[in-house]
CSV table of C-alpha atoms and ligand atoms in Angstrom, one decimal:
chain,number,residue,atom,x,y,z
A,11,MET,CA,129.3,152.1,117.6
A,12,THR,CA,131.4,153.4,120.9
A,13,ASP,CA,134.7,154.5,120.5
A,14,GLU,CA,136.9,152.9,123.1
A,15,MET,CA,138.8,150.8,120.8
A,16,THR,CA,139.2,153.1,117.7
A,17,GLY,CA,142.2,153.1,116.4
A,18,LYS,CA,143.3,149.7,118.0
A,19,THR,CA,143.9,146.6,116.3
A,20,VAL,CA,142.5,143.0,117.9
A,21,LEU,CA,143.6,139.8,116.6
A,22,VAL,CA,140.7,137.3,117.9
A,23,SER,CA,141.6,133.3,117.5
A,24,GLY,CA,138.6,131.0,117.1
A,25,GLY,CA,136.8,133.8,115.8
A,26,GLY,CA,134.5,131.9,113.6
A,27,SER,CA,132.2,130.5,116.5
A,28,GLY,CA,131.0,130.7,120.1
A,29,ILE,CA,133.1,133.0,122.6
A,30,GLY,CA,135.5,134.2,119.7
A,31,ARG,CA,132.7,135.2,117.4
A,32,ALA,CA,131.3,137.1,119.8
A,33,ALA,CA,134.1,138.7,121.0
A,34,ALA,CA,135.2,139.5,117.7
A,35,LEU,CA,131.8,141.3,117.1
A,36,ARG,CA,132.0,143.3,120.3
A,37,LEU,CA,135.1,144.3,119.9
A,38,ALA,CA,134.6,145.7,116.3
A,39,ARG,CA,131.4,147.6,117.7
A,40,ALA,CA,133.6,149.2,120.2
A,41,GLY,CA,136.0,150.6,117.1
A,42,ALA,CA,138.4,148.0,117.0
A,43,ALA,CA,139.9,146.6,113.7
A,44,VAL,CA,139.7,143.1,114.3
A,45,ALA,CA,141.6,140.2,112.6
A,46,VAL,CA,139.5,137.0,112.8
A,47,ALA,CA,141.4,133.8,112.9
A,48,ASP,CA,139.8,130.3,112.7
A,49,LEU,CA,140.8,126.7,111.5
A,50,SER,CA,137.5,126.9,109.2
A,51,GLU,CA,138.1,129.6,106.7
A,52,ALA,CA,134.4,130.1,105.9
A,53,ARG,CA,133.2,130.9,109.5
A,54,ALA,CA,136.3,133.3,109.8
A,55,GLN,CA,134.8,135.1,106.7
A,56,ALA,CA,131.4,134.9,108.0
A,57,THR,CA,132.4,136.8,111.1
A,58,ALA,CA,134.6,139.1,109.4
A,59,GLY,CA,131.7,139.8,106.9
A,60,GLU,CA,129.3,140.5,109.7
A,61,ILE,CA,131.8,143.4,110.8
A,62,THR,CA,132.3,144.8,107.4
A,63,ALA,CA,128.8,144.7,106.6
A,64,SER,CA,128.2,147.0,109.6
A,65,GLY,CA,130.8,149.2,108.7
A,66,GLY,CA,133.7,147.9,110.8
A,67,LYS,CA,137.3,146.9,109.8
A,68,ALA,CA,138.2,143.1,109.7
A,69,LEU,CA,140.2,140.7,108.1
A,70,ALA,CA,139.7,136.9,107.8
A,71,LEU,CA,142.5,134.5,108.5
A,72,ALA,CA,142.4,130.7,108.2
A,73,GLY,CA,144.8,128.3,109.9
A,74,ASP,CA,145.7,125.9,113.0
A,75,VAL,CA,146.8,127.7,116.2
A,76,SER,CA,148.9,124.8,117.2
A,77,ARG,CA,151.1,125.4,114.2
A,78,GLU,CA,153.6,128.0,114.6
A,79,ALA,CA,153.7,128.6,110.8
A,80,ASP,CA,150.0,129.6,110.8
A,81,VAL,CA,150.5,131.6,114.1
A,82,ALA,CA,153.4,133.6,112.5
A,83,ARG,CA,151.2,134.6,109.7
A,84,PHE,CA,148.1,135.4,111.5
A,85,VAL,CA,150.1,138.2,113.2
A,86,ALA,CA,152.0,139.1,110.4
A,87,ALA,CA,149.0,139.6,108.2
A,88,THR,CA,147.4,141.5,110.7
A,89,VAL,CA,149.9,143.9,111.0
A,90,GLU,CA,150.4,144.2,107.2
A,91,ALA,CA,146.7,144.9,106.9
A,92,PHE,CA,146.1,147.4,109.8
A,93,GLY,CA,149.5,148.6,110.4
A,94,ARG,CA,149.8,147.4,114.1
A,95,LEU,CA,148.8,145.0,116.9
A,96,ASP,CA,147.4,146.5,120.0
A,97,GLY,CA,145.5,143.4,121.2
A,98,ALA,CA,144.9,140.0,121.0
A,99,PHE,CA,142.2,137.4,122.5
A,100,ASN,CA,143.9,134.1,122.1
A,101,ASN,CA,140.7,131.7,122.5
A,102,ALA,CA,140.6,129.0,120.0
A,103,GLY,CA,140.3,125.7,121.8
A,104,ILE,CA,138.9,122.2,121.5
A,105,SER,CA,137.1,120.1,124.2
A,106,PRO,CA,137.5,116.3,125.0
A,107,ALA,CA,135.0,115.5,122.5
A,108,ALA,CA,136.8,116.8,119.7
A,109,VAL,CA,139.4,114.2,120.1
A,110,GLY,CA,136.6,111.6,120.9
A,111,CYS,CA,137.4,111.4,124.7
A,112,ALA,CA,134.2,113.0,126.1
A,113,GLY,CA,134.0,112.0,129.8
A,114,MET,CA,136.8,109.3,129.9
A,115,PRO,CA,138.9,108.7,133.0
A,116,ILE,CA,142.5,109.2,132.4
A,117,THR,CA,143.3,105.6,132.0
A,118,GLU,CA,141.3,105.6,128.6
A,119,TRP,CA,142.9,108.8,127.2
A,120,SER,CA,145.2,107.8,124.1
A,121,GLU,CA,148.5,109.9,124.1
A,122,GLU,CA,147.5,111.3,120.9
A,123,ALA,CA,144.5,112.8,122.0
A,124,PHE,CA,146.3,114.0,125.3
A,125,ALA,CA,148.9,115.7,122.8
A,126,ARG,CA,146.3,117.3,120.7
A,127,VAL,CA,144.1,118.9,123.2
A,128,ILE,CA,147.4,120.4,124.8
A,129,ALA,CA,148.6,121.6,121.6
A,130,VAL,CA,145.7,123.5,120.5
A,131,ASN,CA,144.6,124.7,123.9
A,132,LEU,CA,148.0,125.3,125.5
A,133,THR,CA,150.5,125.4,122.9
A,134,GLY,CA,148.4,127.3,120.7
A,135,VAL,CA,148.3,130.2,123.6
A,136,PHE,CA,152.0,129.8,124.0
A,137,LEU,CA,152.6,130.1,120.2
A,138,ALA,CA,150.1,133.2,119.9
A,139,MET,CA,151.9,135.1,122.6
A,140,LYS,CA,155.1,134.6,121.3
A,141,HIS,CA,154.6,136.1,118.1
A,142,GLU,CA,151.9,138.8,119.4
A,143,ILE,CA,154.2,140.2,121.8
A,144,ALA,CA,157.3,139.8,119.4
A,145,ALA,CA,154.9,142.4,117.0
A,146,MET,CA,153.6,144.5,120.0
A,147,THR,CA,157.3,145.2,121.1
A,148,ARG,CA,158.7,146.0,117.7
A,149,ARG,CA,156.7,149.1,117.2
A,150,GLU,CA,158.4,152.8,117.0
A,151,ALA,CA,159.6,153.7,120.6
A,152,GLY,CA,156.7,155.6,122.6
A,153,SER,CA,153.8,153.9,120.9
A,154,GLY,CA,154.8,150.4,122.8
A,155,GLY,CA,152.5,148.2,125.0
A,156,GLY,CA,149.5,146.2,124.2
A,157,ALA,CA,146.8,144.0,126.1
A,158,ILE,CA,146.3,140.3,125.9
A,159,VAL,CA,143.5,137.9,127.0
A,160,ASN,CA,143.7,134.4,127.0
A,161,THR,CA,141.0,131.9,127.5
A,162,ALA,CA,141.3,129.5,130.3
A,163,SER,CA,138.0,128.3,131.8
A,164,VAL,CA,136.8,127.4,135.2
A,165,ALA,CA,138.7,124.0,134.6
A,166,GLY,CA,141.5,126.0,134.7
A,167,LEU,CA,141.0,126.5,138.6
A,168,VAL,CA,139.2,123.0,139.7
A,169,GLY,CA,139.4,119.5,138.4
A,170,LEU,CA,136.5,118.0,136.2
A,171,ARG,CA,136.3,113.9,136.2
A,172,GLY,CA,136.5,113.0,132.6
A,173,SER,CA,138.2,116.2,131.2
A,174,SER,CA,141.8,115.3,132.3
A,175,ALA,CA,143.6,116.9,128.9
A,176,TYR,CA,141.4,120.0,129.2
A,177,VAL,CA,142.0,120.5,132.7
A,178,ALA,CA,145.6,120.4,132.1
A,179,SER,CA,145.5,122.6,129.6
A,180,LYS,CA,143.5,125.3,131.1
A,181,HIS,CA,145.4,125.3,134.2
A,182,GLY,CA,148.4,125.7,131.9
A,183,VAL,CA,146.8,128.7,130.2
A,184,ILE,CA,146.5,130.3,133.8
A,185,GLY,CA,150.2,129.9,134.5
A,186,LEU,CA,151.7,131.0,131.0
A,187,THR,CA,149.4,134.3,131.4
A,188,ARG,CA,150.8,134.9,134.9
A,189,THR,CA,154.2,134.6,133.7
A,190,ALA,CA,153.9,136.3,130.5
A,191,ALA,CA,152.2,139.4,132.8
A,192,LEU,CA,155.6,139.3,134.7
A,193,GLU,CA,157.9,139.1,131.8
A,194,TYR,CA,156.1,141.9,129.9
A,195,ALA,CA,155.0,144.4,132.3
A,196,PRO,CA,158.1,146.3,132.0
A,197,LEU,CA,157.1,146.6,128.3
A,198,ALA,CA,153.5,147.8,129.3
A,199,ILE,CA,151.9,144.7,128.0
A,200,ARG,CA,148.8,143.6,130.2
A,201,VAL,CA,148.3,139.6,129.7
A,202,ASN,CA,145.0,138.3,131.6
A,203,ALA,CA,143.0,135.0,131.1
A,204,VAL,CA,139.2,134.6,131.3
A,205,CYS,CA,137.7,131.8,133.1
A,206,PRO,CA,134.0,131.1,131.7
A,207,GLY,CA,132.0,128.9,133.1
A,208,TYR,CA,129.2,126.6,131.0
A,209,ILE,CA,128.6,129.0,128.0
A,210,ASP,CA,125.9,128.2,125.3
A,211,THR,CA,128.6,127.6,122.3
A,212,PRO,CA,128.7,124.6,119.9
A,213,MET,CA,131.3,123.4,122.4
A,214,VAL,CA,128.4,122.8,125.2
A,215,ALA,CA,125.2,123.0,123.1
A,216,PRO,CA,125.5,119.2,122.1
A,217,HIS,CA,125.9,117.9,125.5
A,218,MET,CA,122.9,119.6,126.8
A,219,PRO,CA,120.5,116.9,126.1
A,220,THR,CA,122.4,114.3,128.1
A,221,ARG,CA,123.9,116.5,130.6
A,222,GLY,CA,121.8,119.4,130.8
A,223,GLU,CA,120.5,119.0,134.1
A,224,ASP,CA,123.6,118.0,136.0
A,225,ILE,CA,125.3,121.2,134.3
A,226,LEU,CA,122.8,123.5,135.4
A,227,ARG,CA,122.2,121.9,138.9
A,228,ALA,CA,126.0,123.1,139.5
A,229,VAL,CA,125.2,126.6,138.2
A,230,PRO,CA,123.7,128.7,140.7
A,231,PHE,CA,122.4,130.8,138.3
A,232,ALA,CA,120.9,127.8,136.8
A,233,ARG,CA,121.4,128.8,133.3
A,234,LEU,CA,124.1,129.1,130.4
A,235,GLY,CA,126.1,131.9,130.2
A,236,THR,CA,126.0,133.5,126.6
A,237,PRO,CA,129.2,133.9,124.8
A,238,GLU,CA,128.2,138.1,124.7
A,239,GLU,CA,128.7,137.8,128.6
A,240,ILE,CA,132.0,136.7,128.1
A,241,ALA,CA,132.8,139.1,125.3
A,242,GLU,CA,131.9,142.3,127.6
A,243,LEU,CA,134.7,140.8,130.2
A,244,VAL,CA,137.2,140.4,127.1
A,245,LEU,CA,136.3,144.0,125.9
A,246,TRP,CA,137.1,145.2,129.3
A,247,LEU,CA,140.5,143.7,129.9
A,248,LEU,CA,141.8,144.7,126.3
A,249,SER,CA,140.5,148.3,126.8
A,250,ASP,CA,142.4,151.1,128.5
A,251,ARG,CA,139.6,150.7,131.3
A,252,ALA,CA,141.5,147.9,132.7
A,253,SER,CA,145.0,149.7,132.5
A,254,PHE,CA,146.3,148.4,136.1
A,255,VAL,CA,144.7,145.0,135.4
A,256,THR,CA,147.7,141.9,134.6
A,257,GLY,CA,148.1,138.7,135.4
A,258,ALA,CA,144.5,138.0,136.7
A,259,ALA,CA,142.4,134.9,135.8
A,260,TYR,CA,138.9,136.5,135.7
A,261,VAL,CA,135.7,134.1,136.4
A,262,ALA,CA,132.3,134.6,134.7
A,263,ASP,CA,130.5,131.4,135.4
A,264,GLY,CA,127.1,132.3,137.3
A,265,GLY,CA,128.7,131.1,140.4
A,266,TYR,CA,129.7,127.7,139.5
A,267,SER,CA,132.9,128.0,141.0
A,268,ALA,CA,131.6,129.9,144.1
A,269,ALA,CA,130.4,126.4,145.8
B,315,LIG,P1,133.5,126.9,119.7
B,315,LIG,O1,132.0,127.5,119.7
B,315,LIG,O2,133.6,125.4,119.6
B,315,LIG,O3,134.8,127.8,119.1
B,315,LIG,C1,135.7,127.5,119.2
B,315,LIG,C2,136.1,128.0,117.8
B,315,LIG,O4,137.8,127.6,117.9
B,315,LIG,C3,135.8,127.4,116.5
B,315,LIG,O5,135.6,128.3,115.8
B,315,LIG,C4,137.1,126.4,116.2
B,315,LIG,O6,137.0,125.9,114.7
B,315,LIG,C5,137.9,127.2,116.8
B,315,LIG,N1,139.4,126.2,116.8
B,315,LIG,C6,139.5,125.0,117.2
B,315,LIG,N2,140.7,124.6,117.1
B,315,LIG,C7,141.3,125.4,116.3
B,315,LIG,C8,142.9,125.5,115.8
B,315,LIG,N3,143.4,124.5,116.1
B,315,LIG,N4,143.1,126.5,115.3
B,315,LIG,C9,142.3,127.5,114.9
B,315,LIG,N5,141.1,127.4,115.5
B,315,LIG,C10,140.5,126.8,116.1
B,315,LIG,O7,133.8,127.0,121.4
B,315,LIG,P2,133.8,128.0,122.5
B,315,LIG,O8,132.9,127.7,123.6
B,315,LIG,O9,133.4,129.4,121.7
B,315,LIG,O10,135.0,128.0,122.8
B,315,LIG,C11,136.1,129.1,122.9
B,315,LIG,C12,137.2,128.9,123.7
B,315,LIG,O11,136.4,129.1,125.1
B,315,LIG,C13,137.9,127.6,123.8
B,315,LIG,O12,139.0,127.9,124.4
B,315,LIG,C14,137.1,127.1,125.0
B,315,LIG,O13,137.9,126.1,125.7
B,315,LIG,C15,136.6,127.9,125.9
B,315,LIG,N6,135.6,127.7,127.0
B,315,LIG,C16,134.5,127.5,126.7
B,315,LIG,C17,133.6,127.3,127.6
B,315,LIG,C18,132.2,126.9,127.0
B,315,LIG,O14,131.3,126.4,128.1
B,315,LIG,N7,131.8,126.8,125.9
B,315,LIG,C19,133.8,127.3,128.7
B,315,LIG,C20,135.0,127.6,129.2
B,315,LIG,C21,136.1,127.8,128.4
B,315,LIG,P3,136.2,124.7,114.1
B,315,LIG,O15,134.7,124.9,114.7
B,315,LIG,O16,136.4,124.9,112.7
B,315,LIG,O17,136.7,123.7,114.4
């Protein structure tokens, strides 16, 4: 265990799977106390259990990031358990497949499906920052500041056919990130986004048998990224090593968006 995050508490949403799970484990290995929030209580507990089993500090939280009461509870429970909130990785998200609209052009999306993707991927990030920043700024004078990383996507930078709501939500996450960075720089709170390309998680893996060849042809590295490769970027952005970095959207996509 390294100690660059020792003494810091970080809340990770979507921490029960994929990128969020990898980041929670990496942050804990760097010494952070980690609150693992997920829709699935069992999966949140599984990640938190892995952390505590290897000597780290963790808390499991279950709830829906699109519901303000749940998000407020995540933040309050984290502060109650660990005494403070220093960082957050707002990462929970859903793809068009989660609302039955994988690959559908705009004319085929229902209003409900579009609204659900926006609610989880974009409103969820707004609600998280609202409560996290409040907790970070409530601390006693002299110990303020904090760092937030939001999960956008390469879909926050370019359009993708068949993913309208997802693309709109991720473009929104980048705009929200930049605005929060401007608003809270005077309070020493850094806010950045990560833009993963195609990563080997349960969100993408089911599409590989049918779309794998097309996906890999579009990635110069000709492979999926790993959740651990995104976790390294998240750790760096949340650590003091990124002390002059705010309002940025960092791409980690094996070269996908360079073309
Ligand atoms: P994942 O393995 O499906 O993990 C997402 C996690 O978020 C799951 O544990 C899921 O819980 C949880 N979640 C979903 N809706 C939630 C809600 N309303 N409230 C709380 N938790 C919720 O997917 P992933 O690939 O790691 O995705 C993580 C983030 O990276 C997402 O924001 C995604 O858009 C983004 N991203 C992924 C890729 C990629 O290629 N994988 C690329 C770019 C960006 P359940 O499983 O219980 O629903």
